[in-house]
Amino acid sequence: MKKDHLKNTLIRICSQPRTLEFISKKMGGLDPIKISHLLKELEKENKIFKKDGYWSIKIKNEELFLDLIDQDSELYLKKHMGYFNFLKNPHPLDFEWRNTAKSLNFLTDLIENLNGKTDKVLLLGMPTLYANCNQRNIPQNVTLVERNKPIVEALEKFSKKNSKIILEDIFSAKPDKIGKFYSVIMDPPWYSNFLYQFVWLASKCLLPGGVLVISIPPINTRERIDKERIDWFSYCQKQGLCIEKLEPEKLEYAMPFFEFNAFRQAGVSNTLPFWRKGDLAFFRKVEQTNSKRPKLEVEKNNWEELQIESMRLRVKINSNQIEKDEEIKITSLVEGDILPSVSRSTKIRDEANVWTTGNRIFKVNNPKKFWNILIKEENHFVCDWFEMIINLEDKEYKDYLAHIYYEMERDAN
């Protein structure tokens, strides 16, 4: 997106005093870190100024600050996080942002409105929506494709007679095994290689005249997203899918702990827990195609995981690596060890082979030996380091929860 366009949008928003969290809601998915940088640029350009945490255009009359309360704020309660006990705390390597309860209920209503009572619905990669549909006891037959076995086992308690879970990887599942459906609802990772995989499978499972609903990133989410979206829609068309409508920012996502830490490290605070939005694109299956499944490059390195309470630590181990007899060295990659970004395009990500739930990244000289020491607790230096990380992230996670609850209470009042 063009910087001039973004700056002009910010100036319009700040025609009245606005907090960063309010601005984040109105910027079409633009990362709050980038918003903060743009606001500071505009401040240096003497076009806006900041007072008591509120940004406003440069005007002589400061009486605008008499009415600072945003009357449009949502009433957020604890249950609005949309989290279920069967899910772990999201890890940054999974690029997992979960729909809030508000969005889950919206999507469940959408399923009931789109489908007749006897229609079959397919969910791709949306376990929380599957749980919500079953809790709401909707009449439609709902099927979920999910590859995570522990999640599948936990979801069994939610399943009704007309619901089913297929334990398969979306990237390799055979359409004939899954079946045919009138509608498919999906929320793929917001990157082309993943989206194409989801769309291909959905198109093969849709009945003629059926409906596909996809969550996609808003227009300011990252550079060149406007061109990416055109490519996505073009790919959908090649799969026999015709776009019917596009609804901007219909979904909201709960800010995960790793993003909370990244924002704080970048100097951005007081961000609304549900600032991230998703557009909904609706497609109609108008013809059957014979397209082949797109190729997907799979990372050869294996990430092993160790979990202590809410903290999950992952270590990247190359399958061909030999465990050398050498002293373990843990190298910091960024200042403060917390990566101040959640973007996949951040280059330093490639150097990390140790990664925590709180978005801490490190590089160790011998990951295989490091991992074996961790699980066997054989080395005082490594174990002391690990305990220090656990204690740090336990405190930060409590700060994260306090922030969530504070924002809910503040908006409720």
mmCIF file of C-alpha atoms in Angstrom:
data_model
loop_
_atom_site.group_PDB
_atom_site.id
_atom_site.type_symbol
_atom_site.label_atom_id
_atom_site.label_comp_id
_atom_site.label_asym_id
_atom_site.label_seq_id
_atom_site.Cartn_x
_atom_site.Cartn_y
_atom_site.Cartn_z
ATOM 1 C CA MET A 1 0.000 0.000 0.000
ATOM 2 C CA LYS A 2 1.160 3.572 -0.680
ATOM 3 C CA LYS A 3 2.431 5.614 2.283
ATOM 4 C CA ASP A 4 0.606 8.769 1.127
ATOM 5 C CA HIS A 5 -2.679 6.873 1.123
ATOM 6 C CA LEU A 6 -2.053 5.581 4.648
ATOM 7 C CA LYS A 7 -1.017 8.966 5.990
ATOM 8 C CA ASN A 8 -4.081 10.683 4.529
ATOM 9 C CA THR A 9 -6.282 8.016 6.087
ATOM 10 C CA LEU A 10 -4.638 8.572 9.479
ATOM 11 C CA ILE A 11 -5.141 12.334 9.253
ATOM 12 C CA ARG A 12 -8.851 11.827 8.526
ATOM 13 C CA ILE A 13 -9.216 9.478 11.503
ATOM 14 C CA CYS A 14 -7.418 11.955 13.763
ATOM 15 C CA SER A 15 -9.812 14.775 12.877
ATOM 16 C CA GLN A 16 -11.028 13.951 16.381
ATOM 17 C CA PRO A 17 -8.698 12.873 19.204
ATOM 18 C CA ARG A 18 -8.169 9.120 18.910
ATOM 19 C CA THR A 19 -6.196 6.494 20.817
ATOM 20 C CA LEU A 20 -3.861 4.095 19.026
ATOM 21 C CA GLU A 21 -6.246 1.213 19.692
ATOM 22 C CA PHE A 22 -9.129 3.102 18.062
ATOM 23 C CA ILE A 23 -6.939 3.993 15.074
ATOM 24 C CA SER A 24 -5.857 0.330 14.730
ATOM 25 C CA LYS A 25 -9.500 -0.722 14.357
ATOM 26 C CA LYS A 26 -10.019 1.711 11.490
ATOM 27 C CA MET A 27 -6.895 1.022 9.405
ATOM 28 C CA GLY A 28 -7.984 -2.037 7.433
ATOM 29 C CA GLY A 29 -5.640 -4.579 8.999
ATOM 30 C CA LEU A 30 -2.483 -2.422 8.988
ATOM 31 C CA ASP A 31 -0.005 -3.629 11.629
ATOM 32 C CA PRO A 32 -0.144 -1.350 14.734
ATOM 33 C CA ILE A 33 3.665 -1.176 14.696
ATOM 34 C CA LYS A 34 3.543 0.400 11.223
ATOM 35 C CA ILE A 35 0.682 2.648 12.358
ATOM 36 C CA SER A 36 2.802 3.855 15.276
ATOM 37 C CA HIS A 37 5.719 4.661 12.950
ATOM 38 C CA LEU A 38 3.448 6.572 10.551
ATOM 39 C CA LEU A 39 1.905 8.562 13.411
ATOM 40 C CA LYS A 40 5.375 9.593 14.572
ATOM 41 C CA GLU A 41 6.274 10.613 11.015
ATOM 42 C CA LEU A 42 3.141 12.760 10.806
ATOM 43 C CA GLU A 43 4.009 14.255 14.183
ATOM 44 C CA LYS A 44 7.469 15.217 12.891
ATOM 45 C CA GLU A 45 5.788 16.720 9.830
ATOM 46 C CA ASN A 46 3.727 18.863 12.239
ATOM 47 C CA LYS A 47 0.443 17.488 10.870
ATOM 48 C CA ILE A 48 -0.767 15.762 14.041
ATOM 49 C CA PHE A 49 0.169 15.800 17.703
ATOM 50 C CA LYS A 50 -0.244 13.569 20.748
ATOM 51 C CA LYS A 51 -1.720 14.595 24.079
ATOM 52 C CA ASP A 52 -2.591 12.344 27.034
ATOM 53 C CA GLY A 53 -2.404 9.250 24.814
ATOM 54 C CA TYR A 54 -4.661 10.701 22.084
ATOM 55 C CA TRP A 55 -3.631 11.627 18.537
ATOM 56 C CA SER A 56 -5.252 14.602 16.816
ATOM 57 C CA ILE A 57 -4.771 16.859 13.802
ATOM 58 C CA LYS A 58 -2.943 20.154 14.346
ATOM 59 C CA ILE A 59 -5.646 22.724 15.114
ATOM 60 C CA LYS A 60 -5.667 25.753 17.364
ATOM 61 C CA ASN A 61 -8.836 24.770 19.174
ATOM 62 C CA GLU A 62 -8.123 21.935 21.580
ATOM 63 C CA GLU A 63 -11.685 21.754 22.904
ATOM 64 C CA LEU A 64 -11.986 18.459 21.026
ATOM 65 C CA PHE A 65 -10.320 16.849 24.014
ATOM 66 C CA LEU A 66 -13.400 17.476 26.146
ATOM 67 C CA ASP A 67 -15.133 14.439 24.647
ATOM 68 C CA LEU A 68 -12.653 11.601 24.407
ATOM 69 C CA ILE A 69 -14.877 8.603 24.971
ATOM 70 C CA ASP A 70 -15.540 6.377 21.970
ATOM 71 C CA GLN A 71 -19.223 5.511 22.227
ATOM 72 C CA ASP A 72 -18.890 2.778 19.591
ATOM 73 C CA SER A 73 -16.690 0.475 21.695
ATOM 74 C CA GLU A 74 -17.755 -3.169 21.982
ATOM 75 C CA LEU A 75 -18.666 -4.842 25.267
ATOM 76 C CA TYR A 76 -15.936 -7.459 25.703
ATOM 77 C CA LEU A 77 -16.240 -10.111 28.364
ATOM 78 C CA LYS A 78 -13.858 -12.924 29.169
ATOM 79 C CA LYS A 79 -15.810 -15.399 27.061
ATOM 80 C CA HIS A 80 -15.350 -13.182 23.992
ATOM 81 C CA MET A 81 -11.799 -14.489 23.584
ATOM 82 C CA GLY A 82 -13.235 -17.486 21.735
ATOM 83 C CA TYR A 83 -10.696 -19.843 23.304
ATOM 84 C CA PHE A 84 -11.468 -23.463 24.134
ATOM 85 C CA ASN A 85 -9.652 -25.604 26.691
ATOM 86 C CA PHE A 86 -8.663 -28.204 24.100
ATOM 87 C CA LEU A 87 -6.349 -25.687 22.356
ATOM 88 C CA LYS A 88 -2.818 -24.837 23.462
ATOM 89 C CA ASN A 89 -1.504 -21.314 23.811
ATOM 90 C CA PRO A 90 -0.780 -20.253 20.168
ATOM 91 C CA HIS A 91 2.845 -20.518 19.029
ATOM 92 C CA PRO A 92 4.194 -17.872 16.585
ATOM 93 C CA LEU A 93 5.489 -20.530 14.182
ATOM 94 C CA ASP A 94 1.916 -21.699 13.542
ATOM 95 C CA PHE A 95 0.700 -18.238 12.417
ATOM 96 C CA GLU A 96 -2.430 -18.926 14.441
ATOM 97 C CA TRP A 97 -4.907 -16.172 15.177
ATOM 98 C CA ARG A 98 -8.216 -17.430 16.576
ATOM 99 C CA ASN A 99 -11.643 -15.983 15.939
ATOM 100 C CA THR A 100 -13.293 -14.320 18.908
ATOM 101 C CA ALA A 101 -16.554 -15.714 20.280
ATOM 102 C CA LYS A 102 -18.349 -12.842 18.551
ATOM 103 C CA SER A 103 -16.981 -13.973 15.183
ATOM 104 C CA LEU A 104 -17.641 -17.640 15.912
ATOM 105 C CA ASN A 105 -21.296 -16.844 16.591
ATOM 106 C CA PHE A 106 -21.455 -14.699 13.452
ATOM 107 C CA LEU A 107 -20.054 -17.572 11.359
ATOM 108 C CA THR A 108 -22.417 -20.072 12.987
ATOM 109 C CA ASP A 109 -25.362 -17.804 12.133
ATOM 110 C CA LEU A 110 -23.972 -17.519 8.613
ATOM 111 C CA ILE A 111 -23.904 -21.312 8.240
ATOM 112 C CA GLU A 112 -27.531 -21.560 9.324
ATOM 113 C CA ASN A 113 -28.561 -18.792 6.898
ATOM 114 C CA LEU A 114 -26.594 -20.102 3.918
ATOM 115 C CA ASN A 115 -27.699 -23.711 4.218
ATOM 116 C CA GLY A 116 -30.909 -25.650 4.400
ATOM 117 C CA LYS A 117 -31.442 -27.915 7.415
ATOM 118 C CA THR A 118 -30.374 -31.005 5.459
ATOM 119 C CA ASP A 119 -27.340 -29.429 3.755
ATOM 120 C CA LYS A 120 -23.816 -30.626 4.517
ATOM 121 C CA VAL A 121 -21.150 -28.104 5.607
ATOM 122 C CA LEU A 122 -17.365 -28.562 5.431
ATOM 123 C CA LEU A 123 -14.972 -26.678 7.713
ATOM 124 C CA LEU A 124 -11.284 -26.510 6.778
ATOM 125 C CA GLY A 125 -8.916 -25.679 9.618
ATOM 126 C CA MET A 126 -11.532 -24.218 11.972
ATOM 127 C CA PRO A 127 -11.807 -26.416 15.099
ATOM 128 C CA THR A 128 -13.251 -23.634 17.268
ATOM 129 C CA LEU A 129 -16.055 -23.032 14.752
ATOM 130 C CA TYR A 130 -16.784 -26.771 14.738
ATOM 131 C CA ALA A 131 -17.030 -26.726 18.543
ATOM 132 C CA ASN A 132 -19.250 -23.638 18.446
ATOM 133 C CA CYS A 133 -21.620 -25.158 15.850
ATOM 134 C CA ASN A 134 -22.029 -28.234 18.014
ATOM 135 C CA GLN A 135 -22.521 -26.231 21.194
ATOM 136 C CA ARG A 136 -25.212 -24.227 19.398
ATOM 137 C CA ASN A 137 -26.728 -27.543 18.178
ATOM 138 C CA ILE A 138 -27.391 -26.268 14.658
ATOM 139 C CA PRO A 139 -29.375 -28.651 12.407
ATOM 140 C CA GLN A 140 -26.838 -28.805 9.558
ATOM 141 C CA ASN A 141 -24.460 -31.722 9.094
ATOM 142 C CA VAL A 142 -21.002 -30.282 9.887
ATOM 143 C CA THR A 143 -17.702 -31.972 8.948
ATOM 144 C CA LEU A 144 -14.259 -30.752 10.046
ATOM 145 C CA VAL A 145 -10.946 -31.673 8.401
ATOM 146 C CA GLU A 146 -8.208 -31.434 11.044
ATOM 147 C CA ARG A 147 -4.722 -33.002 11.181
ATOM 148 C CA ASN A 148 -3.935 -32.442 14.862
ATOM 149 C CA LYS A 149 -4.798 -35.696 16.626
ATOM 150 C CA PRO A 150 -4.975 -34.291 20.209
ATOM 151 C CA ILE A 151 -7.398 -31.597 18.983
ATOM 152 C CA VAL A 152 -9.506 -34.209 17.195
ATOM 153 C CA GLU A 153 -9.660 -36.354 20.336
ATOM 154 C CA ALA A 154 -10.641 -33.342 22.457
ATOM 155 C CA LEU A 155 -13.312 -32.298 19.952
ATOM 156 C CA GLU A 156 -15.081 -35.641 20.175
ATOM 157 C CA LYS A 157 -16.907 -34.455 23.300
ATOM 158 C CA PHE A 158 -18.439 -31.599 21.272
ATOM 159 C CA SER A 159 -19.607 -33.774 18.371
ATOM 160 C CA LYS A 160 -23.309 -34.392 17.801
ATOM 161 C CA LYS A 161 -24.880 -37.171 15.771
ATOM 162 C CA ASN A 162 -24.888 -35.118 12.578
ATOM 163 C CA SER A 163 -21.261 -33.960 12.956
ATOM 164 C CA LYS A 164 -18.032 -35.644 11.891
ATOM 165 C CA ILE A 165 -14.283 -35.064 12.127
ATOM 166 C CA ILE A 166 -11.897 -36.338 9.455
ATOM 167 C CA LEU A 167 -8.343 -36.776 10.743
ATOM 168 C CA GLU A 168 -6.425 -35.675 7.653
ATOM 169 C CA ASP A 169 -3.881 -33.079 6.544
ATOM 170 C CA ILE A 170 -5.602 -30.490 4.328
ATOM 171 C CA PHE A 171 -2.469 -30.407 2.154
ATOM 172 C CA SER A 172 -2.714 -34.109 1.272
ATOM 173 C CA ALA A 173 -6.349 -35.124 1.947
ATOM 174 C CA LYS A 174 -8.090 -36.765 -1.014
ATOM 175 C CA PRO A 175 -11.378 -35.062 -2.002
ATOM 176 C CA ASP A 176 -13.120 -38.418 -2.669
ATOM 177 C CA LYS A 177 -12.486 -39.449 0.930
ATOM 178 C CA ILE A 178 -13.958 -36.211 2.302
ATOM 179 C CA GLY A 179 -17.131 -36.100 0.197
ATOM 180 C CA LYS A 180 -19.403 -33.458 -1.342
ATOM 181 C CA PHE A 181 -20.863 -30.411 0.445
ATOM 182 C CA TYR A 182 -23.162 -27.507 -0.306
ATOM 183 C CA SER A 183 -20.926 -25.024 1.534
ATOM 184 C CA VAL A 184 -17.292 -24.812 2.665
ATOM 185 C CA ILE A 185 -16.106 -22.337 5.316
ATOM 186 C CA MET A 186 -12.371 -21.873 5.717
ATOM 187 C CA ASP A 187 -9.788 -19.644 7.376
ATOM 188 C CA PRO A 188 -6.414 -20.519 5.805
ATOM 189 C CA PRO A 189 -3.104 -18.901 6.765
ATOM 190 C CA TRP A 190 -2.935 -15.589 4.893
ATOM 191 C CA TYR A 191 -0.223 -16.636 2.417
ATOM 192 C CA SER A 192 -0.645 -17.720 -1.203
ATOM 193 C CA ASN A 193 0.894 -21.204 -1.016
ATOM 194 C CA PHE A 194 -1.453 -22.175 1.829
ATOM 195 C CA LEU A 195 -4.537 -20.475 0.406
ATOM 196 C CA TYR A 196 -4.186 -22.272 -2.939
ATOM 197 C CA GLN A 197 -4.112 -25.621 -1.144
ATOM 198 C CA PHE A 198 -7.278 -24.817 0.790
ATOM 199 C CA VAL A 199 -9.108 -23.468 -2.276
ATOM 200 C CA TRP A 200 -8.186 -26.457 -4.442
ATOM 201 C CA LEU A 201 -9.530 -28.941 -1.888
ATOM 202 C CA ALA A 202 -12.662 -26.857 -1.256
ATOM 203 C CA SER A 203 -13.451 -26.601 -4.975
ATOM 204 C CA LYS A 204 -13.237 -30.390 -5.375
ATOM 205 C CA CYS A 205 -15.575 -30.946 -2.408
ATOM 206 C CA LEU A 206 -18.215 -28.371 -3.402
ATOM 207 C CA LEU A 207 -21.428 -29.377 -5.149
ATOM 208 C CA PRO A 208 -22.376 -27.406 -8.285
ATOM 209 C CA GLY A 209 -24.055 -24.194 -7.109
ATOM 210 C CA GLY A 210 -22.443 -24.530 -3.693
ATOM 211 C CA VAL A 211 -20.898 -21.674 -1.685
ATOM 212 C CA LEU A 212 -17.311 -21.148 -0.548
ATOM 213 C CA VAL A 213 -16.598 -18.602 2.218
ATOM 214 C CA ILE A 214 -12.978 -17.562 2.790
ATOM 215 C CA SER A 215 -11.428 -15.293 5.400
ATOM 216 C CA ILE A 216 -8.770 -13.110 3.724
ATOM 217 C CA PRO A 217 -6.537 -10.283 4.982
ATOM 218 C CA PRO A 218 -7.793 -6.669 4.637
ATOM 219 C CA ILE A 219 -6.199 -4.333 2.102
ATOM 220 C CA ASN A 220 -3.605 -2.746 4.430
ATOM 221 C CA THR A 221 -2.354 -5.955 6.058
ATOM 222 C CA ARG A 222 1.017 -5.901 4.237
ATOM 223 C CA GLU A 223 2.781 -4.619 1.143
ATOM 224 C CA ARG A 224 1.341 -5.767 -2.196
ATOM 225 C CA ILE A 225 -1.658 -7.440 -0.558
ATOM 226 C CA ASP A 226 -3.868 -5.749 -3.164
ATOM 227 C CA LYS A 227 -2.058 -7.635 -5.948
ATOM 228 C CA GLU A 228 -2.029 -10.868 -3.933
ATOM 229 C CA ARG A 229 -5.801 -10.703 -3.536
ATOM 230 C CA ILE A 230 -6.261 -10.301 -7.286
ATOM 231 C CA ASP A 231 -4.082 -13.391 -7.819
ATOM 232 C CA TRP A 232 -6.152 -15.310 -5.269
ATOM 233 C CA PHE A 233 -9.444 -14.398 -6.920
ATOM 234 C CA SER A 234 -7.988 -15.345 -10.300
ATOM 235 C CA TYR A 235 -6.948 -18.741 -8.924
ATOM 236 C CA CYS A 236 -10.433 -19.259 -7.500
ATOM 237 C CA GLN A 237 -11.926 -18.525 -10.908
ATOM 238 C CA LYS A 238 -9.673 -21.190 -12.472
ATOM 239 C CA GLN A 239 -11.143 -23.670 -9.974
ATOM 240 C CA GLY A 240 -14.675 -22.965 -11.230
ATOM 241 C CA LEU A 241 -15.464 -20.491 -8.453
ATOM 242 C CA CYS A 242 -17.133 -17.149 -9.217
ATOM 243 C CA ILE A 243 -16.904 -14.364 -6.643
ATOM 244 C CA GLU A 244 -20.322 -13.112 -5.506
ATOM 245 C CA LYS A 245 -19.508 -10.582 -2.811
ATOM 246 C CA LEU A 246 -16.800 -9.292 -0.522
ATOM 247 C CA GLU A 247 -17.574 -8.065 2.993
ATOM 248 C CA PRO A 248 -14.757 -6.024 4.593
ATOM 249 C CA GLU A 249 -13.639 -6.620 8.189
ATOM 250 C CA LYS A 250 -16.482 -8.971 9.120
ATOM 251 C CA LEU A 251 -14.326 -11.149 11.368
ATOM 252 C CA GLU A 252 -12.251 -10.248 14.397
ATOM 253 C CA TYR A 253 -9.344 -12.172 15.873
ATOM 254 C CA ALA A 254 -8.086 -12.370 19.439
ATOM 255 C CA MET A 255 -4.556 -11.040 19.852
ATOM 256 C CA PRO A 256 -2.358 -13.989 20.925
ATOM 257 C CA PHE A 257 0.299 -13.752 23.625
ATOM 258 C CA PHE A 258 3.194 -13.811 21.125
ATOM 259 C CA GLU A 259 1.776 -10.767 19.306
ATOM 260 C CA PHE A 260 1.245 -8.941 22.614
ATOM 261 C CA ASN A 261 4.941 -9.469 23.429
ATOM 262 C CA ALA A 262 6.037 -8.420 19.931
ATOM 263 C CA PHE A 263 4.081 -5.174 20.178
ATOM 264 C CA ARG A 264 5.513 -4.343 23.594
ATOM 265 C CA GLN A 265 9.051 -5.013 22.348
ATOM 266 C CA ALA A 266 8.367 -2.669 19.411
ATOM 267 C CA GLY A 267 7.222 0.047 21.829
ATOM 268 C CA VAL A 268 3.519 -0.254 20.974
ATOM 269 C CA SER A 269 1.135 -0.513 23.935
ATOM 270 C CA ASN A 270 -2.571 -0.104 24.670
ATOM 271 C CA THR A 271 -3.599 -2.013 21.545
ATOM 272 C CA LEU A 272 -7.117 -3.424 21.551
ATOM 273 C CA PRO A 273 -7.103 -7.220 21.995
ATOM 274 C CA PHE A 274 -9.265 -7.625 18.890
ATOM 275 C CA TRP A 275 -7.708 -5.065 16.539
ATOM 276 C CA ARG A 276 -7.005 -7.639 13.800
ATOM 277 C CA LYS A 277 -9.859 -8.036 11.288
ATOM 278 C CA GLY A 278 -10.571 -10.362 8.387
ATOM 279 C CA ASP A 279 -12.531 -9.761 5.181
ATOM 280 C CA LEU A 280 -15.021 -12.407 4.010
ATOM 281 C CA ALA A 281 -15.073 -13.421 0.344
ATOM 282 C CA PHE A 282 -18.054 -15.413 -0.987
ATOM 283 C CA PHE A 283 -17.716 -17.623 -4.076
ATOM 284 C CA ARG A 284 -20.238 -19.710 -6.006
ATOM 285 C CA LYS A 285 -19.244 -23.038 -7.615
ATOM 286 C CA VAL A 286 -20.280 -22.509 -11.243
ATOM 287 C CA GLU A 287 -18.358 -25.275 -13.008
ATOM 288 C CA GLN A 288 -16.290 -28.396 -12.407
ATOM 289 C CA THR A 289 -12.601 -28.247 -13.375
ATOM 290 C CA ASN A 290 -9.864 -30.866 -13.745
ATOM 291 C CA SER A 291 -7.044 -28.830 -12.203
ATOM 292 C CA LYS A 292 -4.224 -30.620 -10.407
ATOM 293 C CA ARG A 293 -3.385 -30.007 -6.785
ATOM 294 C CA PRO A 294 -0.786 -27.211 -6.481
ATOM 295 C CA LYS A 295 2.656 -28.198 -5.236
ATOM 296 C CA LEU A 296 3.611 -27.272 -1.694
ATOM 297 C CA GLU A 297 7.201 -27.174 -0.487
ATOM 298 C CA VAL A 298 7.429 -28.740 2.939
ATOM 299 C CA GLU A 299 10.105 -27.583 5.371
ATOM 300 C CA LYS A 300 12.629 -30.377 5.862
ATOM 301 C CA ASN A 301 13.677 -29.240 9.319
ATOM 302 C CA ASN A 302 11.745 -30.660 12.240
ATOM 303 C CA TRP A 303 10.614 -28.519 15.153
ATOM 304 C CA GLU A 304 10.500 -30.439 18.433
ATOM 305 C CA GLU A 305 8.343 -28.988 21.209
ATOM 306 C CA LEU A 306 8.563 -28.959 24.990
ATOM 307 C CA GLN A 307 5.680 -27.453 26.981
ATOM 308 C CA ILE A 308 5.765 -26.253 30.596
ATOM 309 C CA GLU A 309 2.367 -24.873 31.669
ATOM 310 C CA SER A 310 1.444 -22.117 29.157
ATOM 311 C CA MET A 311 4.964 -21.806 27.694
ATOM 312 C CA ARG A 312 5.843 -23.844 24.595
ATOM 313 C CA LEU A 313 9.479 -23.971 23.480
ATOM 314 C CA ARG A 314 10.390 -25.284 20.029
ATOM 315 C CA VAL A 315 13.792 -26.399 18.786
ATOM 316 C CA LYS A 316 14.546 -26.808 15.067
ATOM 317 C CA ILE A 317 16.544 -29.964 14.423
ATOM 318 C CA ASN A 318 17.816 -30.877 10.985
ATOM 319 C CA SER A 319 17.135 -34.552 10.302
ATOM 320 C CA ASN A 320 20.723 -35.022 9.061
ATOM 321 C CA GLN A 321 22.375 -33.248 11.984
ATOM 322 C CA ILE A 322 24.936 -35.059 14.113
ATOM 323 C CA GLU A 323 25.097 -34.423 17.854
ATOM 324 C CA LYS A 324 28.658 -33.144 18.306
ATOM 325 C CA ASP A 325 30.465 -33.222 21.619
ATOM 326 C CA GLU A 326 30.775 -29.459 22.104
ATOM 327 C CA GLU A 327 29.799 -26.890 24.692
ATOM 328 C CA ILE A 328 26.321 -25.476 24.145
ATOM 329 C CA LYS A 329 26.224 -21.789 23.205
ATOM 330 C CA ILE A 330 22.940 -19.843 23.153
ATOM 331 C CA THR A 331 23.157 -16.722 20.987
ATOM 332 C CA SER A 332 20.791 -13.754 21.128
ATOM 333 C CA LEU A 333 19.477 -12.674 17.720
ATOM 334 C CA VAL A 334 17.572 -9.497 18.605
ATOM 335 C CA GLU A 335 17.728 -6.908 21.358
ATOM 336 C CA GLY A 336 15.808 -8.133 24.399
ATOM 337 C CA ASP A 337 15.494 -11.567 22.701
ATOM 338 C CA ILE A 338 11.837 -10.894 21.790
ATOM 339 C CA LEU A 339 11.269 -10.515 18.045
ATOM 340 C CA PRO A 340 9.404 -7.172 17.639
ATOM 341 C CA SER A 341 7.358 -8.466 14.701
ATOM 342 C CA VAL A 342 4.991 -11.316 13.826
ATOM 343 C CA SER A 343 5.487 -10.978 10.071
ATOM 344 C CA ARG A 344 6.599 -14.004 8.095
ATOM 345 C CA SER A 345 8.785 -11.729 5.930
ATOM 346 C CA THR A 346 11.101 -10.763 8.820
ATOM 347 C CA LYS A 347 14.487 -12.074 7.654
ATOM 348 C CA ILE A 348 15.987 -12.772 11.094
ATOM 349 C CA ARG A 349 13.370 -15.536 11.540
ATOM 350 C CA ASP A 350 15.433 -17.809 9.298
ATOM 351 C CA GLU A 351 18.392 -17.734 11.705
ATOM 352 C CA ALA A 352 16.403 -18.835 14.757
ATOM 353 C CA ASN A 353 16.403 -22.485 15.828
ATOM 354 C CA VAL A 354 14.922 -21.958 19.298
ATOM 355 C CA TRP A 355 11.543 -20.209 19.602
ATOM 356 C CA THR A 356 9.157 -19.652 22.522
ATOM 357 C CA THR A 357 5.454 -18.907 22.850
ATOM 358 C CA GLY A 358 6.346 -15.368 23.893
ATOM 359 C CA ASN A 359 8.098 -14.742 20.532
ATOM 360 C CA ARG A 360 11.608 -15.113 21.953
ATOM 361 C CA ILE A 361 14.135 -16.333 19.412
ATOM 362 C CA PHE A 362 17.653 -17.716 19.830
ATOM 363 C CA LYS A 363 20.299 -19.576 17.911
ATOM 364 C CA VAL A 364 22.122 -22.527 19.477
ATOM 365 C CA ASN A 365 25.240 -24.059 17.973
ATOM 366 C CA ASN A 366 24.057 -27.679 18.327
ATOM 367 C CA PRO A 367 20.237 -27.926 18.394
ATOM 368 C CA LYS A 368 20.154 -31.727 18.643
ATOM 369 C CA LYS A 369 22.399 -31.811 21.720
ATOM 370 C CA PHE A 370 20.557 -28.811 23.168
ATOM 371 C CA TRP A 371 17.223 -30.632 22.787
ATOM 372 C CA ASN A 372 18.509 -33.839 24.396
ATOM 373 C CA ILE A 373 19.853 -31.851 27.338
ATOM 374 C CA LEU A 374 16.488 -30.153 27.799
ATOM 375 C CA ILE A 375 14.444 -33.342 27.885
ATOM 376 C CA LYS A 376 16.975 -35.203 30.062
ATOM 377 C CA GLU A 377 17.802 -32.187 32.300
ATOM 378 C CA GLU A 378 21.513 -33.042 32.179
ATOM 379 C CA ASN A 379 23.147 -29.616 31.995
ATOM 380 C CA HIS A 380 22.882 -26.961 34.716
ATOM 381 C CA PHE A 381 23.585 -24.055 32.348
ATOM 382 C CA VAL A 382 20.880 -25.058 29.868
ATOM 383 C CA CYS A 383 18.362 -25.972 32.567
ATOM 384 C CA ASP A 384 18.957 -22.714 34.448
ATOM 385 C CA TRP A 385 18.512 -20.794 31.184
ATOM 386 C CA PHE A 386 15.285 -22.654 30.464
ATOM 387 C CA GLU A 387 13.925 -21.976 33.959
ATOM 388 C CA MET A 388 14.734 -18.274 33.565
ATOM 389 C CA ILE A 389 12.770 -18.173 30.269
ATOM 390 C CA ILE A 390 9.827 -19.988 31.867
ATOM 391 C CA ASN A 391 9.706 -17.473 34.737
ATOM 392 C CA LEU A 392 9.946 -14.491 32.388
ATOM 393 C CA GLU A 393 7.172 -15.713 30.122
ATOM 394 C CA ASP A 394 4.965 -16.718 33.028
ATOM 395 C CA LYS A 395 5.069 -13.115 34.265
ATOM 396 C CA GLU A 396 4.546 -11.739 30.756
ATOM 397 C CA TYR A 397 1.619 -14.070 30.158
ATOM 398 C CA LYS A 398 -0.023 -12.787 33.339
ATOM 399 C CA ASP A 399 0.546 -9.235 32.054
ATOM 400 C CA TYR A 400 -1.086 -10.273 28.786
ATOM 401 C CA LEU A 401 -4.160 -11.633 30.589
ATOM 402 C CA ALA A 402 -4.330 -8.519 32.764
ATOM 403 C CA HIS A 403 -4.232 -6.377 29.599
ATOM 404 C CA ILE A 404 -7.054 -8.393 28.035
ATOM 405 C CA TYR A 405 -9.243 -8.140 31.135
ATOM 406 C CA TYR A 406 -8.464 -4.436 31.607
ATOM 407 C CA GLU A 407 -9.473 -3.610 28.027
ATOM 408 C CA MET A 408 -12.693 -5.593 28.415
ATOM 409 C CA GLU A 409 -13.583 -3.809 31.632
ATOM 410 C CA ARG A 410 -12.620 -0.423 30.206
ATOM 411 C CA ASP A 411 -14.748 -0.908 27.110
ATOM 412 C CA ALA A 412 -17.625 -2.273 29.195
ATOM 413 C CA ASN A 413 -17.648 0.944 31.206
#
